XYZ file of C-alpha atoms in Angstrom:
501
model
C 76.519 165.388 129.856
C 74.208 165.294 127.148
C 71.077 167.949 126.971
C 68.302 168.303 124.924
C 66.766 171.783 124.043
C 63.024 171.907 122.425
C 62.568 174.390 120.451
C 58.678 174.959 119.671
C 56.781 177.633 118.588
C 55.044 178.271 121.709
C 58.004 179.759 122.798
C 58.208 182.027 120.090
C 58.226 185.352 122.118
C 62.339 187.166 122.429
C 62.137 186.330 126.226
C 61.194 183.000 125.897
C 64.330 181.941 123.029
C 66.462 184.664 125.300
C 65.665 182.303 128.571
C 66.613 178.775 126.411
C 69.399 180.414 125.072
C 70.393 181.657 128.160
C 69.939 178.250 129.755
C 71.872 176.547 126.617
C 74.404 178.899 126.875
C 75.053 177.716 130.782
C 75.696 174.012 129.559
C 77.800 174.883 126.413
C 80.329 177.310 128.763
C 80.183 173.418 131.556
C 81.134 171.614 127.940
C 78.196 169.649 128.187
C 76.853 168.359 124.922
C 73.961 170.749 123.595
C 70.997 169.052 121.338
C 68.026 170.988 119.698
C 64.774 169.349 118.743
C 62.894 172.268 116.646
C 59.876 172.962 114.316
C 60.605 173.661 110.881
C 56.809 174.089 109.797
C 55.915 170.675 110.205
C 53.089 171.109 112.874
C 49.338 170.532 111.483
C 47.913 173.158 114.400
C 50.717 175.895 115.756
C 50.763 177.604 119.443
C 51.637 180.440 117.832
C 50.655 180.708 114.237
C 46.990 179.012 114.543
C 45.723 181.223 111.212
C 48.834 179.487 109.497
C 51.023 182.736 108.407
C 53.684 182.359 106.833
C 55.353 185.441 107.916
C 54.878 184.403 111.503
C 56.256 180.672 110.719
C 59.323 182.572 108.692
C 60.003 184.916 111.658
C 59.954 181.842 114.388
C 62.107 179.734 112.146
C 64.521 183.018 112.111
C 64.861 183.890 115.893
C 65.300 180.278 116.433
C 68.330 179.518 113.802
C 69.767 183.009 114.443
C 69.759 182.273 118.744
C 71.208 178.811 118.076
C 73.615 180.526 115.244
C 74.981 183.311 118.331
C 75.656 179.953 120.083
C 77.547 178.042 117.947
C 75.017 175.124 117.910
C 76.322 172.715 115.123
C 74.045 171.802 112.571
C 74.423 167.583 113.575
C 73.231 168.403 116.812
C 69.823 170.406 115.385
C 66.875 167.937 114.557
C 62.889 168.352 113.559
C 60.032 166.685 114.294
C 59.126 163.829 112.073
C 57.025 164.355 109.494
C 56.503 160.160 108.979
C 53.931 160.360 112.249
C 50.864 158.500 111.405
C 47.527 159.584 113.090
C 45.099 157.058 112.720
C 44.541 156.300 116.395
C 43.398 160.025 116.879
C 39.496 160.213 117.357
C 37.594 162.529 115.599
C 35.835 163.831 118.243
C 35.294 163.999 122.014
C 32.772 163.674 123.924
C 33.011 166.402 126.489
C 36.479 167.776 128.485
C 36.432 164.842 130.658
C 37.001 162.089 127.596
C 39.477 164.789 125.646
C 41.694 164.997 129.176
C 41.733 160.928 129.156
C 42.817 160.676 125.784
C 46.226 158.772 125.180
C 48.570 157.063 123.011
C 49.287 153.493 123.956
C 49.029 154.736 127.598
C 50.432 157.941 127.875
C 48.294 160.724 128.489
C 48.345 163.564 125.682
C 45.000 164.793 126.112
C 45.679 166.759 129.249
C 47.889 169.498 127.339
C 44.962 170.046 124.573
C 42.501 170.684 127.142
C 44.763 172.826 129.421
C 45.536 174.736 125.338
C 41.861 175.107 124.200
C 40.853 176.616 127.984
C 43.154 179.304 127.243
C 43.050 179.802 123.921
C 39.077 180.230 124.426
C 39.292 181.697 127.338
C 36.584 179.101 128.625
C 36.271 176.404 130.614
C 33.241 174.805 129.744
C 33.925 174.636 126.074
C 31.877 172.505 123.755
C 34.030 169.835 122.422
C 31.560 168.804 119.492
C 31.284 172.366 118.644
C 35.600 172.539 118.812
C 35.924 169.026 117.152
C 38.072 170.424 113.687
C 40.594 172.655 115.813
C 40.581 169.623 118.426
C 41.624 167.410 116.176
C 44.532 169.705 114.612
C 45.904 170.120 118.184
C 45.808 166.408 119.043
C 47.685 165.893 115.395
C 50.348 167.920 116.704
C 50.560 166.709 119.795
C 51.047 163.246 118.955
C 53.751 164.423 116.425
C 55.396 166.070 119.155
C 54.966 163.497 121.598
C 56.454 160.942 119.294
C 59.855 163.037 117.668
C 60.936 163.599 120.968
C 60.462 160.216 122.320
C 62.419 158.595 119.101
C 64.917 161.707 119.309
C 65.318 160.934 123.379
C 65.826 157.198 122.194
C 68.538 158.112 119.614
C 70.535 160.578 121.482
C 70.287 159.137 125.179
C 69.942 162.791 126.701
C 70.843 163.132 130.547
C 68.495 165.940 130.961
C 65.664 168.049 128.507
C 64.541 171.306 128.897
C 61.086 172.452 127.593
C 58.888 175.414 128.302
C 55.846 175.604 130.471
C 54.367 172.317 130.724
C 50.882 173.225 130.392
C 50.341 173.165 126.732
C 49.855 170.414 124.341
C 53.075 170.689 122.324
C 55.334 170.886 125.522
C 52.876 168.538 127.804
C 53.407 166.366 125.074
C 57.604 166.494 125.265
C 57.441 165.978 128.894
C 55.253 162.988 128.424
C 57.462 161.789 126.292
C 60.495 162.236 129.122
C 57.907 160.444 131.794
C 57.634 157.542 129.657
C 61.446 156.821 129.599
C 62.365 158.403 133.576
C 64.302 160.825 131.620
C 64.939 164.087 133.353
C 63.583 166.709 132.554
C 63.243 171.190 133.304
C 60.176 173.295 132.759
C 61.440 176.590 132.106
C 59.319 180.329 131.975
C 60.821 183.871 131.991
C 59.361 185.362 134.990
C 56.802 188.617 134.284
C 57.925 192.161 135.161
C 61.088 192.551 137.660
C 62.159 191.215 140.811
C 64.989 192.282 143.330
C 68.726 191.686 144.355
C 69.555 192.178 147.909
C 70.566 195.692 147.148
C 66.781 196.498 146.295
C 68.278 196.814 142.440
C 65.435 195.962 139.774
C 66.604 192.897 137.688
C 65.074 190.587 135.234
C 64.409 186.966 135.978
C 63.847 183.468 134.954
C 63.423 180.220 136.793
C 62.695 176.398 136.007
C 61.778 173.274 137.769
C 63.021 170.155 137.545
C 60.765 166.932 137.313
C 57.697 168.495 137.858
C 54.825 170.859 136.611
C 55.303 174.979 136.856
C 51.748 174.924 138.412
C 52.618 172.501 140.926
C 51.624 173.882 145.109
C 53.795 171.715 146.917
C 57.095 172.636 145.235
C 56.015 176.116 145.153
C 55.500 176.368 148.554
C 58.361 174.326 149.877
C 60.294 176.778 147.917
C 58.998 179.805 149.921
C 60.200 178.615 153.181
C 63.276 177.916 152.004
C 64.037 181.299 150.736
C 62.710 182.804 153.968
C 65.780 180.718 155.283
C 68.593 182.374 153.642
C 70.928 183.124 155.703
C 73.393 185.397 153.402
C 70.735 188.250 154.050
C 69.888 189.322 157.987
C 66.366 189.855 158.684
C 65.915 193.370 159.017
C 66.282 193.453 154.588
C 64.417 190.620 154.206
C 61.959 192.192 155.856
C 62.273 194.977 153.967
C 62.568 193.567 150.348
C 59.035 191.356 151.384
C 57.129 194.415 152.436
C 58.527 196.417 148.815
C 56.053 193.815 147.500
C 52.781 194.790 148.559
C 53.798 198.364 148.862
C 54.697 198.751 145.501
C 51.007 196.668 144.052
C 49.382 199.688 146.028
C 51.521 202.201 144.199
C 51.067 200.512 140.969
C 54.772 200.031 140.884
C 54.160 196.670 139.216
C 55.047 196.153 135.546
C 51.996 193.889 135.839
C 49.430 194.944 138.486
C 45.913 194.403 137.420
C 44.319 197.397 138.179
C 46.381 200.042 137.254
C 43.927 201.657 134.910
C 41.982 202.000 137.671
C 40.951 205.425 139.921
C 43.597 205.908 143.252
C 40.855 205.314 146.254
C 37.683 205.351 144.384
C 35.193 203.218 146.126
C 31.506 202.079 144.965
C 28.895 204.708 145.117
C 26.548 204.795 148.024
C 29.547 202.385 150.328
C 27.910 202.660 153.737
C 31.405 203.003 156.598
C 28.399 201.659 158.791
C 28.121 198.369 157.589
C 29.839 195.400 157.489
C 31.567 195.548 154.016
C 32.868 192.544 152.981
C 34.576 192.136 149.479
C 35.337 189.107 147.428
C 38.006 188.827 144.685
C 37.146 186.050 142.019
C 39.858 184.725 140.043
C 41.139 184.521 136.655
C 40.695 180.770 136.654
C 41.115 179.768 133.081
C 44.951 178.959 133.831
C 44.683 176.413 136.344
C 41.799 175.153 135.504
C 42.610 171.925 134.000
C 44.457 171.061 137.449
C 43.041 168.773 139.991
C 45.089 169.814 143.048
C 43.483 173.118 142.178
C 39.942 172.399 142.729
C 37.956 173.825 144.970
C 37.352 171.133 147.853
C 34.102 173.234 149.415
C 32.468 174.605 145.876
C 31.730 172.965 142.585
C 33.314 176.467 141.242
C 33.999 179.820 142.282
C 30.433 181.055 140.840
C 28.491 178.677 143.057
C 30.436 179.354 146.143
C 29.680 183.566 145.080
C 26.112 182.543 144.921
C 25.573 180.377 148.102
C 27.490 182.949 150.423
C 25.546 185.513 148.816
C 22.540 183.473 149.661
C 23.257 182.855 153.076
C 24.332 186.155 154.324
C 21.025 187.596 152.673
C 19.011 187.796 155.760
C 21.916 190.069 157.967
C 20.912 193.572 157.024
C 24.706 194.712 158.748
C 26.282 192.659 155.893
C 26.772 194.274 152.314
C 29.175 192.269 150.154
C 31.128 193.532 146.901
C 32.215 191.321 144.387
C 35.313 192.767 142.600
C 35.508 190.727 138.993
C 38.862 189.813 138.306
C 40.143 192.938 135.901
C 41.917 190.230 133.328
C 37.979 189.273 132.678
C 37.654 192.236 130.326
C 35.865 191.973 127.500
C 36.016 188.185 128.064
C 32.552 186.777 127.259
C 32.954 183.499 129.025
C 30.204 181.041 130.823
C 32.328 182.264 133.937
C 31.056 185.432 133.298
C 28.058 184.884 131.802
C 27.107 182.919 135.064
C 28.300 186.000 137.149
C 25.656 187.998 134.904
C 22.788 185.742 136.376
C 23.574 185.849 139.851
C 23.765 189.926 139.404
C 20.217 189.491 138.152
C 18.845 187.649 140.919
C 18.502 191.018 142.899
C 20.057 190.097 146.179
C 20.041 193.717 147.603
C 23.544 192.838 149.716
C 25.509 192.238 146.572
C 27.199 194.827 144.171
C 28.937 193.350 141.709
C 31.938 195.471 140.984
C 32.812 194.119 137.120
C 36.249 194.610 135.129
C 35.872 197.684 133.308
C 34.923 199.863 136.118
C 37.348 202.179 137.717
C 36.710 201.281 141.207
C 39.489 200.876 142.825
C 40.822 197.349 144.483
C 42.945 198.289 147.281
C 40.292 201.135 148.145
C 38.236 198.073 148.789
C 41.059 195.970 150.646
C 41.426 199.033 153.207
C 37.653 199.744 153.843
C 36.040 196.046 154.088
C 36.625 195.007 157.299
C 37.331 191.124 155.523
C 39.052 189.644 152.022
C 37.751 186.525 150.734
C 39.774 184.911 147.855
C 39.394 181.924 145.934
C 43.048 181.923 145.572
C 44.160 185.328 144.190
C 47.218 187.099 145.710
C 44.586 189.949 147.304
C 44.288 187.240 149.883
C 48.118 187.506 151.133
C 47.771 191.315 150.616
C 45.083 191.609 152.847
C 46.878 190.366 155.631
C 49.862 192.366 155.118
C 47.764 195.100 154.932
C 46.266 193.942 158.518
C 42.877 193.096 157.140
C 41.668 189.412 157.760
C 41.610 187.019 154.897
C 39.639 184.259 154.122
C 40.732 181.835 151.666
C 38.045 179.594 149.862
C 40.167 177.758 147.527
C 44.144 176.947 146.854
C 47.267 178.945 146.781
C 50.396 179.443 146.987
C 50.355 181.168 150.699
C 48.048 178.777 151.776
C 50.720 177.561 154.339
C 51.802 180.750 155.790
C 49.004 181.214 158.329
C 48.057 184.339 156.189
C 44.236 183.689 156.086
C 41.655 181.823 157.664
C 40.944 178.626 155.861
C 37.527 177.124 156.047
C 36.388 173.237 155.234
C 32.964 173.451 154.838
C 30.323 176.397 153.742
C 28.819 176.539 156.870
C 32.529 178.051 158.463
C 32.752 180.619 155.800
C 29.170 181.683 156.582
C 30.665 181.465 160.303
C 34.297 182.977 159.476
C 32.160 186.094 157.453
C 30.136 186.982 160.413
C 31.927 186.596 163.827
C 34.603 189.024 164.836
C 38.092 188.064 164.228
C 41.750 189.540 164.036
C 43.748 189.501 161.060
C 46.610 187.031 160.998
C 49.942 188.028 161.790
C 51.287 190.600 159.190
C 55.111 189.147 159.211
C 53.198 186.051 157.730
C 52.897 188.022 154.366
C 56.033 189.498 154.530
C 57.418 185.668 154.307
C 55.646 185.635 150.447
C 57.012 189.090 149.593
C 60.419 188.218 149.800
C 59.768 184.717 148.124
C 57.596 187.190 145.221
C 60.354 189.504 144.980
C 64.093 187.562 145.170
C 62.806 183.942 143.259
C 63.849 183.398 140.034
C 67.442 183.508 138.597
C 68.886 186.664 137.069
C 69.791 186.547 133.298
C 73.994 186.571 132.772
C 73.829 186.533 129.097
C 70.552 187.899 128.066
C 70.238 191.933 128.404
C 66.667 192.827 128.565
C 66.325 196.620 126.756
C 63.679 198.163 128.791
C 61.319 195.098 128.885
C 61.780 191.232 128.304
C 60.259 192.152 125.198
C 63.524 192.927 123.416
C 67.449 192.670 124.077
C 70.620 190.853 123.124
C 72.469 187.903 123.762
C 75.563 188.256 124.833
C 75.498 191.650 123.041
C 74.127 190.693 120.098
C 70.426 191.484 118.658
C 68.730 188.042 117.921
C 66.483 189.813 115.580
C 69.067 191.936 114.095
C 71.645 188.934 113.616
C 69.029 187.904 110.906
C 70.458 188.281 107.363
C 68.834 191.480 105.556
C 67.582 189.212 102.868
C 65.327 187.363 105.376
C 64.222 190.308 107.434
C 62.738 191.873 104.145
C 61.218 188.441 103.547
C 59.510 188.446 106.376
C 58.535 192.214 105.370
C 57.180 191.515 102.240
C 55.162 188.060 104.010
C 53.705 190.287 106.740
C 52.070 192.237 103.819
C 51.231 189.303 101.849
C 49.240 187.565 104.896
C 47.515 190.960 106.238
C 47.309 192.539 102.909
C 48.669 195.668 101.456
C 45.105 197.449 101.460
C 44.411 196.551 105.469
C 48.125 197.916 106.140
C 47.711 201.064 104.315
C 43.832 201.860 105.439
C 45.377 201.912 109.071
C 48.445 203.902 108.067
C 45.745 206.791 106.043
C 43.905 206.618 109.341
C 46.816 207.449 111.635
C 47.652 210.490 109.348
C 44.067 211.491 108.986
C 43.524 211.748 112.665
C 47.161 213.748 113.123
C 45.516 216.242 111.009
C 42.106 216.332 112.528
């Protein structure tokens, strides 16, 4: 069996080489035939080195050869991406998003992974594309240089299967375009944040992949958590078990990764009236899926306009007082998402409090005194019901099969859904998504995470550390060169000045 590996600097981070190695390591130990297609530099716009340092393009070369070095990955089997690409089909500018997500090359879509990119990297969904036309046209250079040394490299070597990272950015959408084109199979691999469980309730690090289609994809996902409920190795009793650890340990802030734990145990808003109807909303962090159609909302143009209209609606029912919690990964993000939130806190509608990312108030002190959750998709709408509050989902997700929330089709039923008396759904519902949350995934052999996925070895051996000294201090002395000696010592003087103040 023949299987291709790309290696591309938006997989730069230790976990991310740790999970392909991991994966490579799997088919070299079955004697399968292991291929690498990998950066050298060649990129016009980088994932991962936008500003175009050299220390960071050194130090992603270096991981890279020294992971494929640990392996044993001969040097005939190791290509890079062609720097004979010529990009004079390549507009110089776009439009708006729509026309950038259309554009193609001789058919096949590129355009999709530079949008999903520059919503991310921006942080915006609305961005200008006129305004964004120079950077644009960098990432749409690179893409089609991707796109087009992995389909002549999939042409050469015949691969049986090809492994690439994510799938939502340009460089990788770009690889698995190139796969469509030719049926080719192909994985989307991601290490999976923070830890999950064994069946002994042991914390272990995890990675998992999908095969043929997109990471963000809901149907796969949620086939997936049925079948895991299914397992029939565990009884129910610790499935049960494992499912509720979930949501017990997000209120406990147990979670490598939970949102709000720089926020104050059971605070609540000042002034929060017991004798009212409290209802809260949770907005979403909705830069990531953004560029997905499946993921748009079928009752509101957007999240903002479905905030407003509700808000509108319920206006006239003194017994209603809604709280918006922002979405906590909003911080210090400046977005039109925001910006739009900012208005509609303006308008003075006297049942709204907008509760916004910075302040301390605490999330699951609002989940246990609003008598009802609405989400637009976030997790807080699965919580709620295993927390026996009723949920009301306005949007996609992942749960959305479980019979977890109540899920309305038009704005007039979420008016109706807000105000009539209901009981939450049934709580074991949820518990079917904690297990799935806390047991997917596949647990590293090879890779040894020390205390995070941030560092480790490979079968026992330091990636960064397998590095020849020479090249480490080259990277050293680069790191200097591209921040400068003067920033790095005014912020070394400052730590020692305030040890001695």
């Amino acid at each position: 069996m023949k299987v291709l590996f790309l290696a591309l600097p938006s997989s730069l981070s230790v976990q991310n080489i740790a999970t392909r190695s991991e994966l490579m390591l799997n088919h070299v130990k079955n004697r399968d035939e292991v291929f690498v297609l990998k950066c050298g530099g060649e990129q016009p716009y980088c994932y991962s080195n936008f500003l175009k340092n050299k220390s960071i393009c050194l130090k992603c070369n270096l991981l890279c050869d020294s992971s494929l070095d640990i392996l044993n990955i001969p040097n005939k089997n190791i290509f890079y991406l062609n720097k004979d690409i010529s990009f004079q089909d390549i507009p110089k500018k776009f439009r708006n998003i729509k026309e950038l997500k259309e554009f193609n090359i001789e058919g096949i879509n590129l355009g999709f992974g530079v949008a999903s990119y520059m919503i991310s990297l921006l942080r915006e969904i609305n961005f200008d594309t006129i305004e964004q036309k120079d950077t644009i046209y960098s990432i749409c250079k690179s893409a089609v240089l991707i796109y087009e040394s992995t389909l002549n490299l999939l042409k050469k070597i015949k691969p049986d299967l090809v492994y690439i990272w994510n799938g939502r950015f340009f460089d990788s959408w770009a690889a698995l375009s190139a796969c469509k084109s030719l049926g080719i199979s192909f994985r989307l691999f991601e290490s999976i944040n923070g830890f999950k469980y064994n069946e002994k309730k042991q914390i272990i690090y995890k990675y998992s992949f999908i095969e043929n289609d997109l990471l963000h994809s809901l149907d796969p996902f949620k086939r997936d958590i049925f079948k895991s409920w299914q397992n029939k190795d565990l009884n129910k009793e610790i499935k049960v078990e494992i499912g509720k650890s979930f949501f017990e340990d997000k209120v406990q802030r147990k979670d490598m990764y939970v949102f709000c734990k720089d926020q104050d145990l059971e605070k609540l808003p000042i002034g929060f009236d017991f004798a009212k109807k409290n209802i809260v909303i949770f907005n979403s962090s909705i830069e990531e899926y953004a560029a997905f159609d499946e993921w748009q909302n079928s009752i509101y143009l957007n999240e903002n306009e479905g905030i407003e209209k509700i808000v509108q609606s319920l206006k006239g029912n003194p017994e209603i007082k809604i709280y918006l919690r922002v979405h906590p990964h909003l911080k210090n993000v400046n977005s039109s998402q925001i910006k739009d939130l900012r208005r509609i806190g303006s308008l003075g509608f006297e049942n709204l409090q907008i509760i916004w990312p910075e302040e301390k108030i605490d999330s699951y002190a609002l989940l246990k005194n609003c008598s009802k959750i609405l989400t637009f998709g976030s997790t807080m709408g699965v919580e709620a019901c295993f927390w026996k509050k009723t949920s009301i989902l306005v949007g996609r997700a992942f749960y959305e099969d479980l019979n977890c929330s109540y899920i309305p089709k038009s704005h007039e039923e979420v008016i109706d859904l807000i105000q009539k008396d209901m009981d939450p759904k049934p709580q074991e519902n949820a518990v079917i998504y904690g297990y799935w949350a806390n047991t997917s995934g596949i647990e590293y052999k090879y890779f040894k995470p020390e205390g995070d996925l941030a560092s480790g070895t490979l079968i026992g051996i330091d990636i960064w550390k397998n590095v020849s000294l020479a090249n480490r201090l080259k990277h050293k002395y680069l790191v200097l060169k591209d921040f400068g000696f003067k920033n790095i010592i005014k912020i070394r003087l400052n730590k020692l000045k305030q040890k001695f103040i």
